[in-house]
């Protein structure tokens, strides 16, 4: 019988893992790639959708396009995971694995913030970004807040990017004078591991009159009084709220015993990404390895797990340890993109280096997206932006 790999989740982590293994092992391995969705969407495309830069259909990359030796994409919802038996129950069938990889990401829980569903908006889901497309053109005056509502969230630069892009959006409509923009974040600076990146973002905020409210979360909205309540108890006027919802470990993962509770990201061996259950790995946003929740880190983790599986099958040397490094592109508005390269695990504390925003980095970010599409979906590279 062929070696059975079951991969739960076809996001950044699951797609990278299956691509490497299919390229290396072809039909010698049976990979079941399981996801409840029928298409992949890059996280950063949500910013494009909300500000009307790209259409919703344009940013969806259907899984039916995956045709790779050894890989079966299966549209299923995972109902339960038994990590000790490496057995998964879905809404349509049971899957048993020699190696099981959990790459189910982080779930969003807007209802965890009182008032957010009734009186605010979120831009972290495709549905939220699409809804904002209708809301933003109607915002003509008053205070806008981009607010983080939980301590752990995907893509730490994204709230700063949203603030800068909102400035451009309002300025293009002649509404910037009549509006205020504030960003509420749980950090002391926008990108704590990289002081240079933080300085550049704060300078861009100052130039554009964007207020940075540090070391705070938005704990609640009171739509009747049009205020946002922060974790330090202060209140801010709020006509328009663009929220980063509370992130939580998917319920099915908590129920499996892989995570202790909704905020206990799956513990893994920091070098191998293996959980306490032999042959069960956790890759990407779902794990608690200590790197940011971003696609580039999910990819890095997938590479380590792929190398371990190849070594297991071919009997080669053990793979290199997970490095916890990655590059993130940062939208600065005015059509420019900067870049931060961060290293979370090799030193005593995370560090980061900054590349100034430029036209060249706009092209590089587009190439980042199109190269993934080509590799994962096997289609010719298409321009991303
Ligand atoms: C606004 C925004 C901007 C971002 N910008 C960037 C960026 O510029 N660069 C970057 O690197 N990252 C960025 N990110 C973060 C990035 O999108 C995530 O960190 C990345 O997708 C994580 O990969 P993953 O494989 O761990 O999980 P995901 O990509 O989230 O994949 C998880 C998959 O699991 C599936 N799933 C969940 N539960 C079930 C279930 N019960 N049954 C079946 N399937 C299930 C989901 O459908 C999903 O496809 C951004 C995110 C946002 C929201």
XYZ file of C-alpha atoms and ligand atoms in Angstrom:
438
model
C 0.000 0.000 0.000
C 1.242 3.520 -0.781
C 2.260 5.846 2.052
C -0.853 7.777 3.085
C -0.484 11.480 3.874
C -3.570 13.386 4.955
C -3.289 17.189 4.879
C -6.069 19.138 6.601
C -6.387 22.623 5.124
C -5.396 23.851 1.648
C -4.102 27.283 2.620
C -0.515 28.545 2.385
C 0.784 25.648 4.486
C -1.212 22.790 2.941
C -0.638 23.937 -0.648
C 3.114 24.385 -0.208
C 3.461 21.001 1.496
C 1.542 19.029 -1.124
C 3.351 20.782 -3.978
C 6.816 19.938 -2.641
C 5.857 16.326 -1.958
C 4.191 15.807 -5.317
C 7.246 17.259 -7.080
C 9.613 15.046 -5.071
C 7.675 11.800 -4.812
C 4.965 11.852 -7.499
C 2.654 8.856 -7.399
C 4.801 7.071 -4.810
C 2.718 8.815 -2.145
C -1.051 9.133 -1.722
C -1.863 12.672 -0.588
C -5.414 13.563 0.440
C -5.603 17.369 0.582
C -8.814 18.286 2.405
C -10.497 21.698 2.616
C -14.072 22.840 3.171
C -13.665 25.725 0.695
C -13.562 25.377 -3.076
C -10.998 28.093 -3.730
C -7.882 29.666 -2.211
C -7.664 33.431 -1.617
C -4.451 35.210 -0.588
C -4.827 37.146 2.681
C -3.555 40.329 1.044
C -6.230 40.107 -1.670
C -8.792 41.068 0.990
C -7.282 44.571 1.085
C -7.562 44.742 -2.717
C -11.213 43.648 -2.572
C -12.287 46.033 0.200
C -10.793 49.068 -1.517
C -12.215 48.036 -4.898
C -8.807 47.416 -6.485
C -9.775 43.882 -7.567
C -12.986 41.942 -8.079
C -14.072 39.114 -5.784
C -14.034 36.505 -8.569
C -10.574 37.594 -9.704
C -8.930 36.761 -6.349
C -10.389 33.236 -6.045
C -8.130 30.402 -7.158
C -10.282 27.255 -7.519
C -8.910 24.040 -6.057
C -10.316 22.085 -9.002
C -7.310 23.430 -10.937
C -4.921 21.344 -8.840
C -3.731 18.462 -10.999
C -0.613 16.979 -9.441
C 0.758 13.431 -9.342
C -0.167 11.746 -6.082
C -2.526 14.542 -4.914
C -6.301 14.269 -4.529
C -8.044 17.512 -3.540
C -11.190 16.670 -1.573
C -13.772 19.287 -0.690
C -14.806 18.110 2.770
C -15.434 19.637 6.175
C -13.340 18.097 8.942
C -15.681 17.045 11.755
C -13.273 15.300 14.139
C -9.596 14.411 14.433
C -8.190 11.509 16.451
C -4.464 12.356 16.563
C -3.467 9.194 18.450
C -4.988 6.991 15.709
C -4.220 9.552 12.934
C -7.839 9.228 11.868
C -10.026 12.036 10.538
C -13.803 12.091 10.166
C -15.242 14.463 7.577
C -18.777 15.221 6.397
C -18.130 12.718 3.607
C -15.835 9.895 4.619
C -13.182 8.815 7.085
C -9.446 9.161 6.361
C -6.608 7.221 7.967
C -3.042 8.444 7.669
C 0.542 7.308 8.082
C 1.351 10.985 8.577
C -1.269 13.611 9.376
C -0.647 17.343 8.893
C -3.016 19.823 10.496
C -2.914 23.136 8.577
C -6.394 24.446 9.388
C -5.319 28.034 10.077
C -6.931 30.364 12.604
C -10.691 30.880 12.840
C -12.188 34.371 13.121
C -14.712 35.162 15.850
C -16.239 38.631 15.262
C -19.045 37.856 17.752
C -16.462 37.721 20.574
C -16.297 41.549 20.492
C -19.576 43.051 21.737
C -21.096 45.385 19.149
C -18.778 44.384 16.288
C -21.300 42.312 14.322
C -24.148 44.811 14.937
C -22.285 48.075 14.460
C -18.866 47.428 12.913
C -17.130 45.751 9.993
C -14.226 43.345 9.644
C -11.775 43.033 6.767
C -10.134 39.664 7.563
C -12.626 37.446 5.692
C -13.587 37.636 2.019
C -17.219 38.241 3.046
C -16.140 41.083 5.341
C -13.952 42.663 2.657
C -16.782 42.402 0.113
C -19.281 43.997 2.500
C -16.854 46.887 3.072
C -16.787 47.595 -0.640
C -20.359 48.861 -0.225
C -19.751 50.583 3.149
C -16.562 52.566 2.405
C -17.932 54.771 -0.411
C -20.725 55.892 1.965
C -18.289 57.054 4.673
C -18.081 60.802 4.204
C -17.237 62.367 7.564
C -16.266 61.607 11.145
C -13.932 59.176 12.882
C -12.753 55.899 11.380
C -10.981 53.342 13.547
C -8.987 50.387 12.328
C -8.957 48.258 15.459
C -7.365 45.009 16.559
C -9.618 43.108 18.991
C -7.407 40.183 20.113
C -3.736 39.750 20.983
C -2.822 37.164 18.363
C -3.766 37.989 14.768
C -2.706 37.235 11.192
C -0.252 39.397 9.313
C 0.767 42.041 11.882
C 1.419 44.689 9.155
C -2.146 44.357 7.746
C -3.882 46.837 10.124
C -1.233 49.491 9.343
C -1.637 48.788 5.628
C -5.418 49.174 5.957
C -4.963 52.582 7.633
C -2.640 53.840 4.870
C -4.873 52.519 2.089
C -7.968 54.031 3.752
C -6.183 57.386 3.701
C -5.606 57.053 -0.073
C -9.194 55.891 -0.640
C -10.672 58.898 1.212
C -8.189 61.390 -0.287
C -9.107 60.223 -3.824
C -12.767 60.984 -3.021
C -12.013 64.394 -1.520
C -13.217 63.159 1.890
C -9.955 63.111 3.827
C -10.356 66.616 5.318
C -13.735 65.680 6.782
C -12.541 62.408 8.306
C -10.141 61.145 10.964
C -8.264 57.843 10.904
C -6.961 56.057 14.024
C -5.287 52.679 14.339
C -5.607 50.766 17.634
C -3.033 48.005 18.125
C -1.851 45.840 21.017
C 1.843 46.645 20.346
C 4.006 49.627 21.302
C 5.085 50.080 17.662
C 3.538 48.856 14.374
C 6.135 46.071 13.759
C 7.963 45.414 17.075
C 10.778 43.164 15.697
C 11.852 45.837 13.180
C 12.353 49.353 14.615
C 13.231 50.666 11.115
C 9.960 49.396 9.649
C 8.019 50.810 12.596
C 9.734 54.193 12.200
C 8.873 54.299 8.485
C 5.227 53.376 9.144
C 4.911 55.920 11.973
C 6.451 58.608 9.714
C 3.903 57.729 7.004
C 1.107 57.992 9.616
C 2.374 61.382 10.761
C 2.582 62.717 7.192
C -1.010 61.646 6.582
C -2.461 62.626 9.961
C -3.217 59.029 11.042
C -3.300 58.531 14.823
C -1.514 55.456 16.213
C -3.026 54.245 19.507
C -0.509 51.811 20.967
C -0.735 49.006 23.541
C -4.506 48.736 23.308
C -7.230 46.501 21.958
C -10.774 47.429 20.990
C -12.799 45.449 23.528
C -16.311 46.568 22.480
C -18.295 48.892 20.246
C -21.351 50.772 21.389
C -23.193 51.469 18.129
C -25.948 53.483 19.839
C -23.402 56.035 21.167
C -20.995 55.527 18.211
C -18.000 54.813 20.424
C -15.301 52.157 20.605
C -14.248 50.991 24.083
C -10.554 50.196 24.467
C -8.892 47.688 26.796
C -7.553 50.523 29.012
C -11.143 51.728 29.508
C -10.957 54.836 27.309
C -13.617 55.510 24.697
C -13.076 56.849 21.180
C -15.700 58.285 18.852
C -16.301 55.905 15.967
C -18.424 56.431 12.855
C -16.716 53.656 10.907
C -15.043 50.609 12.457
C -12.772 48.322 10.440
C -11.934 45.454 12.757
C -9.431 42.658 12.993
C -11.649 40.056 14.698
C -10.604 37.831 17.585
C -8.644 34.823 16.228
C -9.141 31.396 17.769
C -7.983 27.815 17.324
C -10.556 25.999 15.150
C -13.047 24.173 17.385
C -12.353 20.810 15.741
C -8.672 21.160 16.705
C -9.498 22.018 20.335
C -11.870 19.039 20.545
C -9.138 16.719 19.222
C -6.914 17.445 22.233
C -4.178 18.920 20.005
C -4.835 22.332 21.614
C -5.862 22.961 25.199
C -8.351 25.723 24.473
C -9.449 28.284 21.899
C -6.360 30.466 22.478
C -3.803 27.720 23.050
C -2.292 27.394 19.577
C -1.173 23.788 18.979
C 2.111 23.095 20.833
C 4.798 21.675 18.530
C 8.455 20.776 18.629
C 10.001 24.117 17.503
C 12.518 22.386 15.249
C 10.331 19.761 13.555
C 6.749 21.092 13.929
C 5.673 17.669 15.197
C 2.959 17.679 17.867
C 3.070 15.469 20.953
C 1.391 12.777 18.816
C 3.939 10.859 16.684
C 3.415 11.387 12.960
C 1.090 14.360 13.504
C 2.382 17.819 12.536
C 0.825 21.271 12.900
C 1.790 23.785 10.230
C 0.966 27.493 9.819
C -1.367 29.753 11.787
C -2.802 26.875 13.830
C 0.477 26.149 15.630
C 2.074 27.870 18.586
C 5.680 27.776 17.375
C 6.079 31.487 18.161
C 6.293 32.989 14.665
C 3.730 35.485 13.349
C 0.575 34.217 11.717
C 1.543 34.825 8.087
C 1.599 32.828 4.888
C 5.370 33.006 4.516
C 5.832 31.349 7.925
C 3.270 28.663 7.051
C 5.295 27.977 3.901
C 8.553 27.731 5.860
C 6.965 25.258 8.267
C 5.571 23.235 5.341
C 9.074 22.953 3.846
C 10.439 21.474 7.076
C 7.622 18.921 7.328
C 7.959 18.008 3.631
C 11.688 17.370 4.130
C 10.929 15.158 7.152
C 8.450 13.056 5.138
C 10.885 12.734 2.210
C 13.641 11.667 4.640
C 11.267 9.148 6.251
C 10.428 7.599 2.877
C 13.856 7.722 1.265
C 15.899 7.222 4.403
C 17.951 10.412 3.914
C 19.456 12.637 6.609
C 17.185 14.500 9.048
C 16.038 17.835 7.678
C 17.276 21.195 8.929
C 15.393 22.694 11.868
C 12.593 25.227 11.291
C 14.185 28.668 11.030
C 11.254 30.979 11.747
C 12.287 33.545 9.136
C 10.161 35.263 6.525
C 9.672 38.356 4.360
C 6.479 40.389 4.414
C 5.487 43.058 1.931
C 3.944 46.186 3.427
C 1.537 48.386 1.439
C 2.473 52.007 2.174
C -0.227 53.595 0.013
C 0.558 56.031 -2.843
C 1.088 52.862 -4.943
C 4.247 51.824 -3.090
C 5.232 48.671 -1.212
C 7.989 48.183 1.403
C 9.405 44.948 2.771
C 10.363 43.627 6.184
C 12.495 40.509 6.669
C 12.009 39.024 10.124
C 13.814 36.329 12.077
C 11.905 34.984 15.062
C 13.826 31.991 16.291
C 17.563 32.221 15.723
C 18.423 34.908 18.323
C 17.403 35.723 21.886
C 14.649 37.972 20.532
C 12.960 38.546 17.160
C 14.754 40.906 14.777
C 13.830 42.482 11.455
C 15.324 44.501 8.606
C 13.512 47.001 6.391
C 13.535 47.846 2.705
C 12.155 51.296 1.818
C 8.918 51.364 -0.200
C 9.542 51.381 -3.953
C 8.061 50.568 -7.337
C 10.424 47.578 -7.575
C 8.870 46.065 -4.461
C 5.387 46.450 -5.999
C 6.625 44.170 -8.802
C 8.279 41.816 -6.322
C 5.037 41.433 -4.340
C 3.152 40.692 -7.590
C 5.777 38.074 -8.437
C 5.409 36.571 -4.939
C 1.716 35.950 -5.629
C 2.011 34.766 -9.226
C 4.885 32.388 -8.449
C 2.737 30.684 -5.773
C -0.177 30.324 -8.189
C 2.084 28.796 -10.777
C 3.632 26.347 -8.329
C 0.491 25.380 -6.431
C -2.041 25.390 -9.257
C 0.308 24.725 -12.143
C -1.018 27.633 -14.187
C 1.042 30.212 -16.061
C 2.034 33.178 -13.926
C -0.564 35.962 -14.033
C 0.035 39.472 -12.751
C -1.190 39.698 -9.138
C -1.766 43.450 -8.805
C -5.853 41.121 5.407
C -4.783 40.070 5.429
C -3.561 40.318 4.787
C -2.544 39.353 4.815
N -1.371 39.614 4.145
C -0.385 38.695 4.164
C 0.840 38.933 3.454
O 1.019 39.967 2.804
N 1.809 37.978 3.528
C 1.640 36.818 4.239
O 2.554 35.984 4.259
N 0.487 36.571 4.916
C -0.519 37.461 4.893
N -1.694 37.226 5.556
C -1.793 36.029 6.438
C -2.033 34.748 5.677
O -3.195 34.850 4.871
C -2.207 33.594 6.672
O -1.272 33.691 7.695
C -2.011 32.267 5.938
O -3.078 32.071 5.036
C -1.900 31.098 6.919
O -1.765 29.895 6.214
P -2.325 28.530 6.833
O -2.024 27.494 5.811
O -1.843 28.346 8.206
O -3.902 28.754 6.975
P -4.959 29.228 5.901
O -4.307 29.782 4.677
O -5.919 30.088 6.637
O -5.670 27.866 5.464
C -6.474 27.117 6.333
C -7.464 26.332 5.509
O -8.172 25.420 6.362
C -9.508 25.315 5.916
N -10.333 24.849 7.027
C -10.491 25.424 8.240
N -11.308 24.655 9.007
C -11.681 23.577 8.254
C -12.473 22.424 8.501
N -13.100 22.209 9.653
N -12.606 21.528 7.483
C -11.978 21.701 6.291
N -11.199 22.773 6.018
C -11.050 23.696 6.982
C -9.848 26.734 5.450
O -10.903 26.718 4.518
C -8.515 27.215 4.843
O -8.472 27.053 3.447
C -2.746 38.138 5.508
C -3.972 37.872 6.122
C -4.987 38.819 6.071
C -6.315 38.507 6.715
